[in-house]
CSV table of C-alpha atoms and ligand atoms in Angstrom, one decimal:
chain,number,residue,atom,x,y,z
Y,1,MET,CA,78.9,123.7,103.1
Y,2,SER,CA,81.3,126.3,104.5
Y,3,PRO,CA,82.6,125.9,108.0
Y,4,THR,CA,80.7,127.6,110.9
Y,5,ASN,CA,82.5,129.4,113.5
Y,6,LEU,CA,82.4,127.5,116.8
Y,7,LEU,CA,83.4,127.9,120.3
Y,8,ILE,CA,83.8,124.6,122.5
Y,9,ARG,CA,83.5,125.6,126.1
Y,10,GLN,CA,85.0,124.2,129.2
Y,11,ALA,CA,86.2,121.0,127.8
Y,12,GLN,CA,89.2,119.0,129.1
Y,13,ILE,CA,91.4,119.9,126.2
Y,14,LEU,CA,94.3,117.7,125.2
Y,15,LEU,CA,97.3,119.9,124.6
Y,16,PRO,CA,100.2,119.2,122.4
Y,17,ASN,CA,102.5,118.4,125.6
Y,18,GLY,CA,100.1,115.7,126.8
Y,19,GLU,CA,98.6,117.7,129.3
Y,20,PHE,CA,95.0,118.6,129.9
Y,21,LEU,CA,93.5,122.2,130.1
Y,22,GLN,CA,90.0,122.8,131.2
Y,23,GLY,CA,89.1,125.6,128.7
Y,24,ASP,CA,87.7,126.7,125.6
Y,25,VAL,CA,88.6,126.2,122.0
Y,26,GLN,CA,87.7,128.6,119.1
Y,27,LEU,CA,87.2,127.3,115.4
Y,28,GLN,CA,87.1,129.6,112.6
Y,29,GLU,CA,87.3,128.9,108.7
Y,30,GLY,CA,87.8,125.3,109.5
Y,31,ARG,CA,90.8,125.8,111.6
Y,32,ILE,CA,91.6,125.9,115.4
Y,33,ALA,CA,91.8,129.7,116.0
Y,34,GLN,CA,92.5,129.9,119.7
Y,35,VAL,CA,93.1,127.6,122.9
Y,36,ALA,CA,92.6,129.2,126.2
Y,37,ALA,CA,91.1,128.8,129.8
Y,38,THR,CA,88.3,131.2,128.7
Y,39,ILE,CA,87.4,132.9,125.3
Y,40,ALA,CA,84.4,135.3,124.9
Y,41,PRO,CA,82.1,134.1,122.0
Y,42,ALA,CA,82.5,136.1,118.8
Y,43,GLU,CA,79.3,137.4,117.2
Y,44,GLY,CA,77.2,134.8,115.6
Y,45,GLU,CA,79.4,131.9,116.8
Y,46,ARG,CA,77.7,128.7,117.8
Y,47,VAL,CA,78.6,127.7,121.4
Y,48,ILE,CA,79.1,123.9,122.3
Y,49,ASP,CA,78.9,123.4,126.0
Y,50,ALA,CA,81.5,120.6,126.6
Y,51,GLU,CA,81.6,120.5,130.4
Y,52,GLY,CA,82.4,117.1,131.6
Y,53,LEU,CA,83.7,116.1,128.1
Y,54,THR,CA,87.2,115.5,126.8
Y,55,LEU,CA,88.4,117.2,123.6
Y,56,LEU,CA,90.8,115.0,121.6
Y,57,PRO,CA,92.4,115.4,118.0
Y,58,GLY,CA,90.2,113.4,115.6
Y,59,VAL,CA,91.1,109.9,114.7
Y,60,ILE,CA,93.1,109.3,111.8
Y,61,ASP,CA,92.6,105.7,110.8
Y,62,PRO,CA,95.5,104.8,108.6
Y,63,GLN,CA,94.1,101.4,107.4
Y,64,VAL,CA,90.6,100.7,106.4
Y,65,HIS,CA,88.9,98.8,103.5
Y,66,PHE,CA,85.7,100.7,102.5
Y,67,ARG,CA,84.8,98.5,99.5
Y,68,GLU,CA,83.9,101.2,96.9
Y,69,PRO,CA,84.1,100.8,93.9
Y,70,GLY,CA,82.9,97.2,93.2
Y,71,LEU,CA,82.1,95.5,96.5
Y,72,GLU,CA,79.4,98.1,97.7
Y,73,HIS,CA,77.2,95.2,99.0
Y,74,LYS,CA,79.6,95.1,101.9
Y,75,GLU,CA,80.2,98.8,102.6
Y,76,ASP,CA,80.5,102.1,100.6
Y,77,LEU,CA,82.3,105.4,101.2
Y,78,PHE,CA,79.1,107.0,102.4
Y,79,THR,CA,78.2,104.4,104.9
Y,80,ALA,CA,81.7,104.0,106.0
Y,81,SER,CA,82.3,107.6,106.5
Y,82,CYS,CA,79.0,107.7,108.6
Y,83,ALA,CA,80.4,105.1,110.7
Y,84,CYS,CA,83.8,107.0,111.0
Y,85,ALA,CA,82.0,110.3,112.1
Y,86,LYS,CA,80.2,108.3,114.8
Y,87,GLY,CA,83.5,106.8,115.9
Y,88,GLY,CA,85.3,110.1,116.1
Y,89,VAL,CA,87.4,109.2,113.0
Y,90,THR,CA,87.8,112.4,111.1
Y,91,SER,CA,90.4,111.0,108.3
Y,92,PHE,CA,91.0,107.6,106.9
Y,93,LEU,CA,93.6,105.8,104.5
Y,94,GLU,CA,91.9,103.4,102.3
Y,95,MET,CA,93.4,100.2,100.8
Y,96,PRO,CA,93.3,99.2,97.1
Y,97,ASN,CA,91.8,95.9,97.0
Y,98,THR,CA,88.4,97.3,95.5
Y,99,ARG,CA,87.1,96.5,91.9
Y,100,PRO,CA,88.7,97.7,90.0
Y,101,LEU,CA,92.0,97.6,92.1
Y,102,THR,CA,93.4,101.0,92.8
Y,103,THR,CA,96.6,100.4,90.8
Y,104,THR,CA,96.5,103.3,88.4
Y,105,GLN,CA,96.2,107.1,88.6
Y,106,ALA,CA,92.6,106.8,86.9
Y,107,ALA,CA,91.4,104.5,89.6
Y,108,LEU,CA,92.8,106.7,92.3
Y,109,ASP,CA,91.2,109.7,90.6
Y,110,ASP,CA,88.0,107.8,90.5
Y,111,LYS,CA,87.9,107.0,94.2
Y,112,LEU,CA,88.9,110.6,95.1
Y,113,HIS,CA,86.0,111.8,92.9
Y,114,ARG,CA,83.7,109.4,94.7
Y,115,ALA,CA,84.8,110.3,98.1
Y,116,SER,CA,84.4,114.1,97.3
Y,117,GLN,CA,80.6,113.6,96.5
Y,118,LYS,CA,79.8,111.2,99.5
Y,119,CYS,CA,82.4,111.2,102.3
Y,120,LEU,CA,81.5,112.9,105.5
Y,121,VAL,CA,85.3,112.8,106.8
Y,122,ASN,CA,88.5,113.4,105.2
Y,123,TYR,CA,90.1,110.6,102.9
Y,124,GLY,CA,93.3,109.4,101.4
Y,125,PHE,CA,93.8,106.4,99.2
Y,126,PHE,CA,96.8,104.0,98.8
Y,127,ILE,CA,98.0,102.9,95.2
Y,128,GLY,CA,98.2,99.0,95.3
Y,129,ALA,CA,101.5,97.3,93.8
Y,130,THR,CA,101.2,95.0,90.9
Y,131,ARG,CA,104.1,93.3,89.1
Y,132,GLU,CA,103.4,95.8,86.2
Y,133,ASN,CA,102.7,99.1,87.6
Y,134,LEU,CA,106.1,100.7,88.6
Y,135,PRO,CA,105.5,103.8,86.8
Y,136,ASP,CA,102.3,104.5,88.4
Y,137,LEU,CA,103.6,103.6,91.9
Y,138,ARG,CA,106.2,106.3,91.3
Y,139,THR,CA,104.0,109.2,90.0
Y,140,ALA,CA,100.5,108.7,91.5
Y,141,GLN,CA,99.2,111.5,93.4
Y,142,PRO,CA,97.8,112.1,96.1
Y,143,THR,CA,98.5,108.9,98.1
Y,144,PRO,CA,99.9,108.3,101.3
Y,145,GLY,CA,102.0,105.4,99.7
Y,146,ILE,CA,102.2,102.1,97.9
Y,147,LYS,CA,100.5,99.0,99.4
Y,148,ILE,CA,102.0,95.6,98.9
Y,149,PHE,CA,100.2,92.5,99.7
Y,150,MET,CA,103.2,89.9,100.3
Y,151,GLY,CA,100.6,87.4,101.3
Y,152,SER,CA,96.9,86.9,102.1
Y,153,MET,CA,95.9,88.1,98.5
Y,154,HIS,CA,95.3,86.5,95.1
Y,155,GLY,CA,95.4,88.2,91.8
Y,156,PRO,CA,97.6,91.1,90.8
Y,157,LEU,CA,97.8,92.4,94.1
Y,158,LEU,CA,99.7,89.6,95.5
Y,159,ILE,CA,103.5,90.0,95.3
Y,160,ASP,CA,105.2,87.3,97.2
Y,161,GLN,CA,108.5,86.8,95.5
Y,162,GLU,CA,111.7,88.6,96.5
Y,163,ALA,CA,112.6,89.2,92.7
Y,164,ASP,CA,109.3,90.9,92.4
Y,165,LEU,CA,109.3,92.9,95.4
Y,166,ALA,CA,112.9,94.2,95.0
Y,167,PRO,CA,112.4,96.5,92.1
Y,168,ILE,CA,109.5,98.2,93.9
Y,169,PHE,CA,111.8,98.8,96.9
Y,170,ALA,CA,114.5,100.0,94.7
Y,171,THR,CA,112.4,102.5,92.8
Y,172,GLY,CA,111.3,105.8,94.1
Y,173,ASP,CA,111.2,107.0,97.6
Y,174,ARG,CA,107.6,107.1,98.8
Y,175,LEU,CA,106.4,105.1,101.6
Y,176,ILE,CA,105.9,101.3,101.1
Y,177,ALA,CA,103.2,99.6,103.5
Y,178,VAL,CA,103.3,96.0,103.6
Y,179,HIS,CA,100.8,93.3,104.6
Y,180,ALA,CA,103.4,90.9,105.7
Y,181,GLU,CA,102.5,87.2,105.6
Y,182,ASN,CA,104.5,84.5,103.7
Y,183,GLN,CA,102.2,83.3,101.0
Y,184,GLY,CA,104.3,80.2,100.4
Y,185,ARG,CA,104.1,79.0,103.8
Y,186,ILE,CA,100.4,79.8,104.0
Y,187,GLU,CA,99.6,77.7,100.9
Y,188,GLN,CA,101.7,74.7,102.0
Y,189,ARG,CA,99.9,74.7,105.7
Y,190,ARG,CA,96.5,75.1,103.9
Y,191,GLN,CA,97.2,71.8,102.3
Y,192,GLN,CA,98.4,70.4,105.4
Y,193,PHE,CA,95.2,71.4,107.3
Y,194,ALA,CA,92.8,71.0,104.5
Y,195,GLY,CA,89.3,69.7,105.4
Y,196,ILE,CA,89.2,71.3,108.8
Y,197,THR,CA,86.1,73.7,109.1
Y,198,ASP,CA,86.7,74.9,112.7
Y,199,PRO,CA,87.8,78.6,112.1
Y,200,ALA,CA,90.4,78.3,114.8
Y,201,ILE,CA,92.5,76.5,112.3
Y,202,HIS,CA,92.8,79.8,110.6
Y,203,SER,CA,95.3,81.0,113.2
Y,204,GLN,CA,97.4,77.9,112.7
Y,205,ILE,CA,97.5,78.0,109.1
Y,206,GLN,CA,98.5,81.6,108.9
Y,207,ASP,CA,100.7,81.2,111.8
Y,208,ASN,CA,103.1,83.5,113.7
Y,209,GLN,CA,105.9,82.1,111.6
Y,210,ALA,CA,104.3,83.2,108.3
Y,211,ALA,CA,104.0,86.7,109.5
Y,212,LEU,CA,107.6,86.9,110.9
Y,213,GLU,CA,109.1,85.5,107.8
Y,214,ALA,CA,107.4,88.1,105.5
Y,215,THR,CA,108.4,90.8,108.1
Y,216,GLN,CA,111.8,89.8,107.9
Y,217,LEU,CA,111.9,90.0,104.1
Y,218,ALA,CA,110.4,93.4,104.1
Y,219,LEU,CA,113.0,94.8,106.8
Y,220,LYS,CA,115.7,93.3,104.6
Y,221,LEU,CA,114.5,95.0,101.5
Y,222,SER,CA,113.8,98.2,103.2
Y,223,ARG,CA,117.4,98.2,104.8
Y,224,LYS,CA,119.0,97.2,101.4
Y,225,TYR,CA,117.4,100.2,99.6
Y,226,ARG,CA,117.1,102.4,102.5
Y,227,ARG,CA,113.4,102.6,101.6
Y,228,ARG,CA,110.8,104.1,103.9
Y,229,LEU,CA,108.6,101.0,105.2
Y,230,HIS,CA,105.4,100.7,107.2
Y,231,ILE,CA,104.5,97.4,108.5
Y,232,LEU,CA,100.7,97.1,108.7
Y,233,HIS,CA,98.8,95.4,111.5
Y,234,LEU,CA,101.8,93.8,113.2
Y,235,SER,CA,100.1,90.9,115.1
Y,236,THR,CA,102.9,88.5,116.5
Y,237,ALA,CA,105.3,88.7,119.7
Y,238,GLU,CA,108.0,87.4,117.3
Y,239,GLU,CA,107.7,90.6,114.9
Y,240,ALA,CA,107.5,92.9,117.8
Y,241,ASP,CA,110.7,91.4,119.6
Y,242,LEU,CA,112.4,91.7,116.1
Y,243,LEU,CA,111.5,95.3,115.7
Y,244,ARG,CA,112.5,95.9,119.4
Y,245,GLN,CA,116.1,94.6,118.4
Y,246,GLU,CA,116.5,96.3,115.0
Y,247,LYS,CA,114.1,98.9,113.8
Y,248,PRO,CA,115.6,101.4,111.3
Y,249,THR,CA,114.7,105.1,111.9
Y,250,TRP,CA,112.9,104.9,108.5
Y,251,VAL,CA,110.5,102.0,109.5
Y,252,THR,CA,107.2,102.4,111.4
Y,253,ALA,CA,104.9,99.8,112.5
Y,254,GLU,CA,100.9,99.6,113.5
Y,255,VAL,CA,98.8,97.4,115.5
Y,256,THR,CA,94.9,96.9,115.4
Y,257,PRO,CA,92.7,97.0,118.4
Y,258,GLN,CA,91.7,93.4,117.5
Y,259,HIS,CA,95.3,92.1,117.9
Y,260,LEU,CA,95.6,94.0,121.3
Y,261,LEU,CA,92.2,93.0,122.7
Y,262,LEU,CA,91.0,89.7,121.0
Y,263,ASN,CA,92.8,86.4,120.8
Y,264,THR,CA,92.3,82.8,119.4
Y,265,SER,CA,89.7,82.2,122.3
Y,266,ALA,CA,87.2,84.6,120.2
Y,267,TYR,CA,86.7,81.7,117.6
Y,268,ALA,CA,84.8,79.7,120.3
Y,269,THR,CA,82.5,82.6,120.9
Y,270,ILE,CA,82.0,84.4,117.6
Y,271,GLY,CA,83.3,81.8,115.2
Y,272,THR,CA,84.2,83.2,111.7
Y,273,LEU,CA,83.4,86.9,112.8
Y,274,ALA,CA,86.9,86.4,114.5
Y,275,GLN,CA,88.5,85.5,111.2
Y,276,MET,CA,90.9,88.2,109.8
Y,277,ASN,CA,94.3,88.4,108.1
Y,278,PRO,CA,96.8,88.3,109.8
Y,279,PRO,CA,94.9,86.2,112.2
Y,280,LEU,CA,94.1,86.6,115.9
Y,281,ARG,CA,97.0,85.3,118.0
Y,282,SER,CA,97.5,84.2,121.5
Y,283,PRO,CA,97.1,86.1,124.8
Y,284,HIS,CA,101.0,86.1,125.0
Y,285,ASP,CA,101.0,87.9,121.7
Y,286,ASN,CA,98.4,90.4,123.1
Y,287,GLU,CA,100.8,91.2,126.0
Y,288,VAL,CA,103.8,91.5,123.9
Y,289,LEU,CA,102.1,93.7,121.4
Y,290,TRP,CA,100.7,95.9,124.1
Y,291,GLN,CA,104.2,96.2,125.7
Y,292,ALA,CA,105.6,97.1,122.2
Y,293,LEU,CA,103.0,99.9,121.8
Y,294,LEU,CA,103.7,101.3,125.2
Y,295,ASP,CA,107.5,101.4,124.4
Y,296,GLY,CA,107.1,103.1,121.1
Y,297,VAL,CA,108.3,99.8,119.3
Y,298,ILE,CA,104.8,100.0,117.5
Y,299,ASP,CA,103.9,103.6,116.5
Y,300,PHE,CA,100.3,103.6,116.1
Y,301,ILE,CA,97.0,102.1,115.8
Y,302,ALA,CA,94.8,101.2,112.7
Y,303,THR,CA,91.6,99.4,112.6
Y,304,ASP,CA,92.1,97.5,109.3
Y,305,HIS,CA,88.2,98.0,109.1
Y,306,ALA,CA,87.4,95.2,106.5
Y,307,PRO,CA,83.6,94.5,106.5
Y,308,HIS,CA,82.0,91.4,105.1
Y,309,THR,CA,78.3,90.8,105.3
Y,310,LEU,CA,76.9,88.2,107.9
Y,311,GLU,CA,75.8,86.0,105.1
Y,312,GLU,CA,79.2,85.8,103.7
Y,313,LYS,CA,80.8,85.3,107.2
Y,314,ALA,CA,78.1,82.5,107.8
Y,315,GLN,CA,79.9,80.2,105.1
Y,316,PRO,CA,81.8,77.4,106.6
Y,317,TYR,CA,85.6,78.1,107.0
Y,318,PRO,CA,87.6,78.4,104.7
Y,319,ASN,CA,85.0,79.8,102.6
Y,320,SER,CA,84.1,82.6,105.0
Y,321,PRO,CA,86.1,85.6,104.1
Y,322,SER,CA,88.6,87.4,106.6
Y,323,GLY,CA,88.0,90.7,108.0
Y,324,MET,CA,86.2,92.7,110.6
Y,325,PRO,CA,84.8,96.2,110.8
Y,326,GLY,CA,86.3,98.7,113.3
Y,327,VAL,CA,86.0,102.3,112.8
Y,328,GLU,CA,83.0,102.8,115.2
Y,329,THR,CA,84.6,101.1,118.0
Y,330,SER,CA,88.2,101.7,118.0
Y,331,LEU,CA,88.4,105.1,120.0
Y,332,PRO,CA,86.1,103.9,122.8
Y,333,LEU,CA,87.8,100.5,123.0
Y,334,LEU,CA,91.3,102.2,123.5
Y,335,LEU,CA,89.9,104.8,125.8
Y,336,THR,CA,88.4,102.2,128.0
Y,337,GLN,CA,91.8,100.6,128.2
Y,338,ALA,CA,93.2,104.0,129.2
Y,339,LYS,CA,90.3,104.3,132.0
Y,340,GLN,CA,91.3,100.9,133.1
Y,341,GLY,CA,95.1,102.1,133.6
Y,342,ARG,CA,96.6,100.1,130.8
Y,343,CYS,CA,97.8,103.4,129.1
Y,344,THR,CA,96.9,107.1,129.2
Y,345,VAL,CA,94.3,109.1,127.3
Y,346,ALA,CA,97.2,111.2,125.8
Y,347,GLN,CA,98.8,108.0,124.5
Y,348,VAL,CA,95.6,106.8,122.8
Y,349,ALA,CA,95.5,110.2,121.1
Y,350,ASN,CA,99.1,110.0,120.0
Y,351,TRP,CA,98.6,106.3,118.7
Y,352,MET,CA,95.4,107.2,116.9
Y,353,SER,CA,96.2,110.7,115.6
Y,354,THR,CA,99.3,112.5,116.3
Y,355,ALA,CA,101.8,109.7,115.4
Y,356,VAL,CA,99.7,108.9,112.3
Y,357,ALA,CA,99.7,112.5,110.9
Y,358,ARG,CA,103.6,112.6,111.6
Y,359,ALA,CA,104.3,109.2,109.9
Y,360,TYR,CA,102.3,110.0,106.8
Y,361,GLY,CA,103.3,113.6,106.7
Y,362,ILE,CA,99.8,114.8,106.7
Y,363,PRO,CA,100.1,118.4,107.4
Y,364,ASN,CA,98.2,120.5,110.2
Y,365,LYS,CA,96.5,117.4,111.7
Y,366,GLY,CA,96.6,115.5,114.9
Y,367,LEU,CA,97.2,118.2,117.5
Y,368,ILE,CA,94.9,120.8,119.1
Y,369,THR,CA,96.8,124.0,118.6
Y,370,PRO,CA,96.0,127.2,116.7
Y,371,GLY,CA,96.5,127.0,113.1
Y,372,TYR,CA,95.8,123.3,112.9
Y,373,ASP,CA,92.7,121.9,111.1
Y,374,ALA,CA,89.6,121.8,113.2
Y,375,ASP,CA,89.4,118.0,113.1
Y,376,LEU,CA,88.2,117.2,116.7
Y,377,VAL,CA,86.2,114.7,118.8
Y,378,LEU,CA,84.5,115.2,122.2
Y,379,VAL,CA,84.3,112.1,124.1
Y,380,ASP,CA,82.4,111.2,127.3
Y,381,LEU,CA,85.0,109.4,129.5
Y,382,VAL,CA,82.4,108.8,132.3
Y,383,THR,CA,79.3,107.0,130.8
Y,384,LYS,CA,79.6,103.3,130.0
Y,385,ARG,CA,77.6,101.9,127.1
Y,386,PRO,CA,77.6,98.5,125.5
Y,387,VAL,CA,78.5,97.9,121.6
Y,388,LEU,CA,75.2,97.2,120.2
Y,389,ARG,CA,74.6,95.7,116.8
Y,390,SER,CA,71.3,97.7,116.4
Y,391,GLN,CA,73.5,101.0,116.8
Y,392,LEU,CA,76.0,100.3,114.2
Y,393,LEU,CA,76.3,102.4,111.0
Y,394,THR,CA,78.7,100.2,109.0
Y,395,LYS,CA,76.7,98.5,106.4
Y,396,CYS,CA,77.9,95.0,107.4
Y,397,GLY,CA,76.0,95.5,110.6
Y,398,TRP,CA,78.1,93.8,113.2
Y,399,SER,CA,81.0,94.0,115.4
Y,400,PRO,CA,83.3,91.5,116.9
Y,401,PHE,CA,83.1,93.6,120.2
Y,402,GLU,CA,79.3,93.4,120.5
Y,403,GLY,CA,78.2,93.4,124.2
Y,404,TRP,CA,81.4,95.0,125.2
Y,405,GLN,CA,80.9,97.8,127.9
Y,406,LEU,CA,82.8,100.7,126.8
Y,407,THR,CA,83.5,104.3,127.8
Y,408,GLY,CA,85.0,107.2,125.9
Y,409,TRP,CA,82.1,107.1,123.3
Y,410,PRO,CA,82.3,110.3,121.0
Y,411,VAL,CA,79.6,112.7,121.7
Y,412,VAL,CA,80.5,115.4,119.1
Y,413,THR,CA,82.7,114.8,116.1
Y,414,ILE,CA,84.0,118.0,114.0
Y,415,VAL,CA,85.6,117.7,110.5
Y,416,GLY,CA,87.1,120.8,109.0
Y,417,GLY,CA,85.3,123.0,111.6
Y,418,GLN,CA,81.8,121.5,111.0
Y,419,VAL,CA,79.9,119.4,113.4
Y,420,VAL,CA,79.5,116.0,111.5
Y,421,TYR,CA,78.1,113.9,114.3
Y,422,GLU,CA,76.3,115.3,117.7
Y,423,ARG,CA,74.8,113.1,120.3
Y,424,GLY,CA,73.5,110.3,117.9
Y,425,GLN,CA,72.7,112.6,114.8
Y,426,LEU,CA,74.7,112.8,111.7
Y,427,ASN,CA,74.9,116.0,109.6
Y,428,LEU,CA,74.8,114.6,106.1
Y,429,ASP,CA,75.6,117.8,104.4
Y,430,VAL,CA,79.2,117.8,105.7
Y,431,ARG,CA,81.8,116.8,103.3
Y,432,GLY,CA,85.5,115.8,104.1
Y,433,LYS,CA,88.5,116.9,102.0
Y,434,PRO,CA,91.3,114.9,100.2
Y,435,LEU,CA,94.3,114.7,102.6
Y,436,SER,CA,97.7,115.8,101.3
Y,437,PHE,CA,100.8,113.9,102.2
Y,438,VAL,CA,104.3,115.6,102.6
Y,439,GLN,CA,107.0,112.8,103.1
Y,440,THR,CA,110.4,113.4,103.6
Y,441,PRO,CA,112.4,110.2,102.3
F,501,DOR,O1,91.2,90.5,107.3
F,501,DOR,C1,91.6,91.0,106.1
F,501,DOR,N1,90.7,91.4,105.3
F,501,DOR,N2,92.8,91.5,106.0
F,501,DOR,C2,93.2,92.1,105.0
F,501,DOR,O2,94.2,92.5,104.9
F,501,DOR,C3,92.1,92.3,103.9
F,501,DOR,C4,90.9,92.5,104.4
F,501,DOR,C5,89.7,92.5,103.4
F,501,DOR,O3,89.9,93.4,102.5
F,501,DOR,O4,88.8,92.0,103.6
């Protein structure tokens, strides 16, 4: 499907300087052609009346688990990308813990091919580090970077020993993204708390200390080898404080909406649906993470969309799997916070798009300015609607935020100049493109 030419009229447009302009945006050949107070429609151009709506750069979600290939009973690239389109997510970066694991160029190529066939939004895929695939980690293309599970993983993707981590940090210069939890401490505490089936114990087993120790180790290695490091889903006050004290310029960090907005009290209401890795923390951790985000200590937001079926989640802890979905709710969750005064709409767009594009070196995305890709979302910052299970498009069919009254729901989502979602309807003919990554070491 080739991009149509579109004119979005009289939206509140978020400009690159963080200010809003009530005006028009013209999209031609998949790019933003013009931004101005008024633009006369060109011949044959489709006009979208956006009066009362706010136009933001499309969300780039930099950490998702979309389960294809191999775990399609939980999610697949089609269902996940439909959920993205509905949630205003126009690009995603996906993780390597699929079956087979994405640890070779061939596995990466397979994912890229699958995505080209069925993804409604743009896509990129991490390559997973094992103890054996250093050559692949160096040469794989295109990829936003290397994913290392320092903990909370089993099998070849788990790399928990410094002696195995060091050669990866020492070889090459592309971005390394870490899931930072200390596996040794987790295993020891698992034994200590064995037999407890209350899922709340999860946050005590995989405690703040386990996360802090792994983040300290990742920072140490990043410093030693001056290696570009990204810390995935930062979850504790201790890690935020550490980064506040000493964050090299080549290190970035992200936080999930769950770690900002949910805490250990969620186990009492939603049980194992609140179980994720790293686990939910205390209200104090929520506060410190928010402040770190506001102060720029944490750079951006990722959902860690990690769907499991309700049947899987219904198993008693610890057999219940960790993870929760997020791409359909992340933007309205954060925009609702903005409406409540916790941050600004411009900050939300920066954390969910502009800063992500910058950190991963994704060219021409994350800003509404001429020449940039026409990946956009029009949101309604007035109407409030609850998160309803019946309306979710993720294959897993549930959300930890069900019942939450949110504003800022996407009304229209545009990918590469094509309307992929509009007022409840998906355009299933739209296909996203592979993302490219231009990283400066
Ligand atoms: O809770 C989680 N679930 N955290 C992860 O890092 C992995 C994910 C999954 O794939 O289910």
